[in-house]
Structures are given as C-alpha cells and as structure tokens.
JSON list of C-alpha atoms in Angstrom, two decimals:
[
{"chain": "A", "resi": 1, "resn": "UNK", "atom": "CA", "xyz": [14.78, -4.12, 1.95]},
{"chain": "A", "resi": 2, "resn": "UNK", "atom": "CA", "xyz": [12.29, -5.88, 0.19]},
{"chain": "A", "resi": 3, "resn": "UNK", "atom": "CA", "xyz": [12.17, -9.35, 2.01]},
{"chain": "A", "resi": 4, "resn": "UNK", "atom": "CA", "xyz": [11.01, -8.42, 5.08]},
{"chain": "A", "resi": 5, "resn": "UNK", "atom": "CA", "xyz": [8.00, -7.25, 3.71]},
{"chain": "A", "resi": 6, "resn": "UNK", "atom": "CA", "xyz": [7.38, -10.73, 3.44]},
{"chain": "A", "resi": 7, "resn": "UNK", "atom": "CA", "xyz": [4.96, -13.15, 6.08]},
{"chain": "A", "resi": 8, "resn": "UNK", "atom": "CA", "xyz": [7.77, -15.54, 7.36]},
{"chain": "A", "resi": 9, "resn": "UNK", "atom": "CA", "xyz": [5.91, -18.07, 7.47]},
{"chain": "A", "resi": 10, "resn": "UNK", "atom": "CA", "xyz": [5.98, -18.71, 3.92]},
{"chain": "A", "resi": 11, "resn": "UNK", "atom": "CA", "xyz": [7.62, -22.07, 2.36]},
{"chain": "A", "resi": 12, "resn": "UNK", "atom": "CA", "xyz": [10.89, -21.08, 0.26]},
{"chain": "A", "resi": 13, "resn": "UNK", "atom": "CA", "xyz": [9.40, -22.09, -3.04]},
{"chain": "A", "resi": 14, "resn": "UNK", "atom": "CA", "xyz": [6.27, -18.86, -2.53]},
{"chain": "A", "resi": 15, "resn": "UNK", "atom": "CA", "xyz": [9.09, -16.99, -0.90]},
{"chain": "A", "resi": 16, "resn": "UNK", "atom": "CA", "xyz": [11.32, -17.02, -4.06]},
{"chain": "A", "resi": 17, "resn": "UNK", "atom": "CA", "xyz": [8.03, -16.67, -6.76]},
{"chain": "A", "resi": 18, "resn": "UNK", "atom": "CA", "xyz": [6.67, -14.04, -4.75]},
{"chain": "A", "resi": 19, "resn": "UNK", "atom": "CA", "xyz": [10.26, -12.10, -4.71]},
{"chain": "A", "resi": 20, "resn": "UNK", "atom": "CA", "xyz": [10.97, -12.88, -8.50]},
{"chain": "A", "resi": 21, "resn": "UNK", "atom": "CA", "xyz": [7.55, -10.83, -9.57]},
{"chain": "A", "resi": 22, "resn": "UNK", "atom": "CA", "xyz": [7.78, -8.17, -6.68]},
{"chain": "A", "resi": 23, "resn": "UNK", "atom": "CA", "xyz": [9.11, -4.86, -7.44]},
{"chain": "A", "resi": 24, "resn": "UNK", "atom": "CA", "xyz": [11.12, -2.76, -4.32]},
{"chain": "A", "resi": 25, "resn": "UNK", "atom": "CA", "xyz": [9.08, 0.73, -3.15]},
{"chain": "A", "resi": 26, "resn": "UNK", "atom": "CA", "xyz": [10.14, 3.19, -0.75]},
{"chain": "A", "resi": 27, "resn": "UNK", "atom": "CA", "xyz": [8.95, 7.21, -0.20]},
{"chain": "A", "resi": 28, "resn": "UNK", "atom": "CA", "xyz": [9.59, 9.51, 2.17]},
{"chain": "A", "resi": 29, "resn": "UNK", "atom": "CA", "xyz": [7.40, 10.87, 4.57]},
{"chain": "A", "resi": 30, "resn": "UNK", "atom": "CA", "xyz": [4.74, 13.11, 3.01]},
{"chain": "A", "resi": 31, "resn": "UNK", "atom": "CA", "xyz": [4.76, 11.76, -0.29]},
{"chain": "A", "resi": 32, "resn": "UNK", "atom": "CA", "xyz": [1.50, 10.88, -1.86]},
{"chain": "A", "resi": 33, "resn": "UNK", "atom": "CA", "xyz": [1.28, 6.97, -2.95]},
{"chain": "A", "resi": 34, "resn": "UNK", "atom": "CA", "xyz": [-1.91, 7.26, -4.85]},
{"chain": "A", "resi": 35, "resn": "UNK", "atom": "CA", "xyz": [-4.81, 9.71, -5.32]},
{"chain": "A", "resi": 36, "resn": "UNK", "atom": "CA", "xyz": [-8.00, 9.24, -5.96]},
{"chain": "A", "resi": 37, "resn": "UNK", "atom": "CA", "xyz": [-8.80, 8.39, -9.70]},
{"chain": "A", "resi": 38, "resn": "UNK", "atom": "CA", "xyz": [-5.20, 6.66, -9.93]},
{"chain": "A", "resi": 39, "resn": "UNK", "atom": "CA", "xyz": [-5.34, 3.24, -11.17]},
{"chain": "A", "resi": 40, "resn": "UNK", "atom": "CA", "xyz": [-3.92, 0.25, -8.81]},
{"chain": "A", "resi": 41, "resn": "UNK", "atom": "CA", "xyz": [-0.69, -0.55, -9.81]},
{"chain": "A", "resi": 42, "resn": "UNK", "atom": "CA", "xyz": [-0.19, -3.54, -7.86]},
{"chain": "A", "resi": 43, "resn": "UNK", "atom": "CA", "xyz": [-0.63, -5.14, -3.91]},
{"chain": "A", "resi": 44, "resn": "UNK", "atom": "CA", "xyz": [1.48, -3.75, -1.60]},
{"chain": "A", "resi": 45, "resn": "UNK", "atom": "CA", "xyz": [3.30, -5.35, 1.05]},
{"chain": "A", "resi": 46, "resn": "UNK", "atom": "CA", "xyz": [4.63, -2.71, 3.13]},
{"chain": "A", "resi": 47, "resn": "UNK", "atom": "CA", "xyz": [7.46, -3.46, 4.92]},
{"chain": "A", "resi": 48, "resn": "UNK", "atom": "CA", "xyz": [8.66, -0.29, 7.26]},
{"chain": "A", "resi": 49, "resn": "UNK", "atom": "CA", "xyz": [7.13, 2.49, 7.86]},
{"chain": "A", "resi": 50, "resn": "UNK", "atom": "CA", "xyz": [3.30, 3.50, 8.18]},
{"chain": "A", "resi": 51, "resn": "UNK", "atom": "CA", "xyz": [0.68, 5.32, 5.40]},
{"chain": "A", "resi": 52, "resn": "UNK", "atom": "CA", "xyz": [-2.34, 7.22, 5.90]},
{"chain": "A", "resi": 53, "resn": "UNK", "atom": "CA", "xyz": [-5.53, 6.20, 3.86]},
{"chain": "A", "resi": 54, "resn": "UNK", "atom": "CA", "xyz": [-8.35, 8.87, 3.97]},
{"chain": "A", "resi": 55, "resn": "UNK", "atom": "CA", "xyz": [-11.10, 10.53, 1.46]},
{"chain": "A", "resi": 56, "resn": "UNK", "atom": "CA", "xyz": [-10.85, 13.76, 1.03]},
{"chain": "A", "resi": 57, "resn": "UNK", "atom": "CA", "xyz": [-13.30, 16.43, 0.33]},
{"chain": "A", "resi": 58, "resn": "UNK", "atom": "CA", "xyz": [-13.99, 19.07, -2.04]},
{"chain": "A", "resi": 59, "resn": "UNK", "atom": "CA", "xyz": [-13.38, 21.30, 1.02]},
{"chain": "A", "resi": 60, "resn": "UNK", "atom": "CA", "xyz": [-10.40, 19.97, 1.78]},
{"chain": "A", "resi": 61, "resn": "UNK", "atom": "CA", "xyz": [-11.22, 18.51, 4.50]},
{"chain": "A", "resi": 62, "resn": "UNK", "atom": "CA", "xyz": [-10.43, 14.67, 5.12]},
{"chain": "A", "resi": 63, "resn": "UNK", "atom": "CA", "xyz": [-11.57, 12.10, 6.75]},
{"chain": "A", "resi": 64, "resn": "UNK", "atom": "CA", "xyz": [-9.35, 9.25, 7.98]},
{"chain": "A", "resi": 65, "resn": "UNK", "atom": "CA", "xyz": [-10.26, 5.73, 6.79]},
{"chain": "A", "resi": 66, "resn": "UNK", "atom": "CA", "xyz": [-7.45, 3.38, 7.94]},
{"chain": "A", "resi": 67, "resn": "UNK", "atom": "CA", "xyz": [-3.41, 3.38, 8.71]},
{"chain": "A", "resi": 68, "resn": "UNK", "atom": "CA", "xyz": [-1.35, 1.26, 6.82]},
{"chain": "A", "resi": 69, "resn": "UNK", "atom": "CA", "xyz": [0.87, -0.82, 9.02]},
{"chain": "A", "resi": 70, "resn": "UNK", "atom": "CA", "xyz": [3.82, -3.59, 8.13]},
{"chain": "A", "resi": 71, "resn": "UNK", "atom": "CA", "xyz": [2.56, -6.88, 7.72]},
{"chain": "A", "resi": 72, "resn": "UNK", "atom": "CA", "xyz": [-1.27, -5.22, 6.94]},
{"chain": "A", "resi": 73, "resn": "UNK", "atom": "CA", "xyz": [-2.70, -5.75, 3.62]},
{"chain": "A", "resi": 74, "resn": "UNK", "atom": "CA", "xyz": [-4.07, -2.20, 2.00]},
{"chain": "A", "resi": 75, "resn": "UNK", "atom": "CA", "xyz": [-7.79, -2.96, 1.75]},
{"chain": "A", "resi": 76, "resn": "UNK", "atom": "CA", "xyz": [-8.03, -0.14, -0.90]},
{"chain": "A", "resi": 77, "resn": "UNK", "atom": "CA", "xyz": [-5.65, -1.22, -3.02]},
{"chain": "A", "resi": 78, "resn": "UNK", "atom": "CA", "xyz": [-7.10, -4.70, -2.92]},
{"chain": "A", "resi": 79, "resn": "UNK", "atom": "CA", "xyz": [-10.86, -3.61, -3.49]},
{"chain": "A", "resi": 80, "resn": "UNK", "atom": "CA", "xyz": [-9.13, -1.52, -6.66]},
{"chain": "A", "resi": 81, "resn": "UNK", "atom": "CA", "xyz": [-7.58, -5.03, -7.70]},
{"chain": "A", "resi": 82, "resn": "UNK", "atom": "CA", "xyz": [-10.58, -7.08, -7.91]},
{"chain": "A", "resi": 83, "resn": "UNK", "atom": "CA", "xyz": [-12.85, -4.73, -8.94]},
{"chain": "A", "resi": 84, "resn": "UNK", "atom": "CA", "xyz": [-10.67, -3.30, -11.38]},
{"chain": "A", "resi": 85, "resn": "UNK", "atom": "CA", "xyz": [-11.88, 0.63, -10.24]},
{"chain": "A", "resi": 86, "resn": "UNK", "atom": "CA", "xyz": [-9.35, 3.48, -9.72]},
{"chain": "A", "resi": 87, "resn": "UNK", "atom": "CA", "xyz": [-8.69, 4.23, -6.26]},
{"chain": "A", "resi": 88, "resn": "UNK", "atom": "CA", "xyz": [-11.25, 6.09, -4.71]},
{"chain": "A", "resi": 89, "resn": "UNK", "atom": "CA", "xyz": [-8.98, 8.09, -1.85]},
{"chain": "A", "resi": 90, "resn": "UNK", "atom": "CA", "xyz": [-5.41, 8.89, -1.13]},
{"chain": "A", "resi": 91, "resn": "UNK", "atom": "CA", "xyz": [-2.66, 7.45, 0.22]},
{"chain": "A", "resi": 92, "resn": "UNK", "atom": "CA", "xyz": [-0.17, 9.40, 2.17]},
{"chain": "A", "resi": 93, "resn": "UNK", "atom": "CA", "xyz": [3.19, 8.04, 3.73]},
{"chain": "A", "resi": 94, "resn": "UNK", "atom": "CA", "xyz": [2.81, 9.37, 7.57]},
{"chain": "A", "resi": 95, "resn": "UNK", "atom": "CA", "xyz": [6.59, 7.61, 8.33]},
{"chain": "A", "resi": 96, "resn": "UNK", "atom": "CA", "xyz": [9.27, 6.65, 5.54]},
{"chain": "A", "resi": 97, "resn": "UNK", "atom": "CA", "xyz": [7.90, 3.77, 3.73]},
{"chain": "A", "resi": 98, "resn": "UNK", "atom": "CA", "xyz": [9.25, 0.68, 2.26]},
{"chain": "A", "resi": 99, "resn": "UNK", "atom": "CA", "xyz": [8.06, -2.61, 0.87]},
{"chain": "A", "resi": 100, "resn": "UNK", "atom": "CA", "xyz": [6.83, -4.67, -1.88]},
{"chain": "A", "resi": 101, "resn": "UNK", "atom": "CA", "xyz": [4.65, -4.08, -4.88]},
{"chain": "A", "resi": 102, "resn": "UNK", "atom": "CA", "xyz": [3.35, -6.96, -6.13]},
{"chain": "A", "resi": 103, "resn": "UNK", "atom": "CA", "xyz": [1.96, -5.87, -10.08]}
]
C-alpha cells in the first residue's frame, strides 16, 4: 500500500528518500494506535482508512479532538515529535487503516 500515502506532488528524488526510510502500517478497525503516555514512534502518513483522536477521562468518558483523514497530517503525533513529550490522548482506528510511518 504504502505509496499512496504519499502527496503526489512530490519530485521522484523525495518520493524514493521518503519511501526508503518509511515503514508500512495497517490495523483494523478498533485497534488502539497509541495511548496516552506512549512515546511517538514516528509521523504518520495515513493512507486509507480514518482514526479517531480524543482525551479521555478518568471517567471514561471522552472527548473527541480531531479525525484522522488520508492525506491529513496527525497534529498529535507531530506536537509529540517536536516537543519530544509522550502522547497525551489516544488514537483509535474508526475504519481499517493503512499508511506510512515515517520514524
């Protein structure tokens, strides 16, 4: 799958660096992607699919902060990235998921 996850309107050269240090992802729906005190493990390019970003409360209760669509960057994951934090909520695939993670 992995290339699609890709902008298209990159120039061969970024196309073919960005594929050589990209790993492949996929999960089904449901799964968990992170939790909250997980460390980043890379950006993720999703390619198919969609993922459900909310915090979630000692009660259980959560509250929705953004869905992951393809071709959308995860703001999360890239706050965790240059900040260096854990993540601070959980990701959840709503649809089957696959894509790109860029360590």
């Amino acid at each position: 799958m992995a290339p699609t996850a890709l902008p298209p309107e990159l120039d061969p050269p970024t196309r073919a660096r960005l594929l050589a240090a990209a790993r492949p992802f996929a999960a089904p729906e449901g799964a968990v992607l992170f939790r909250p005190g997980e460390p980043c493990r890379g950006f993720v390019l999703l390619g198919a699919g969609r993922v459900r970003v909310e915090l979630l409360a000692e009660d259980g209760h959560a509250l929705l902060l953004y869905r992951l669509l393809p071709g959308e960057p995860c703001l999360l994951s890239t706050a965790c990235l240059f900040s260096g934090e854990a993540h601070a909520a959980e990701a959840r695939a709503e649809a089957a998921v696959d894509g790109l993670l860029l360590p």
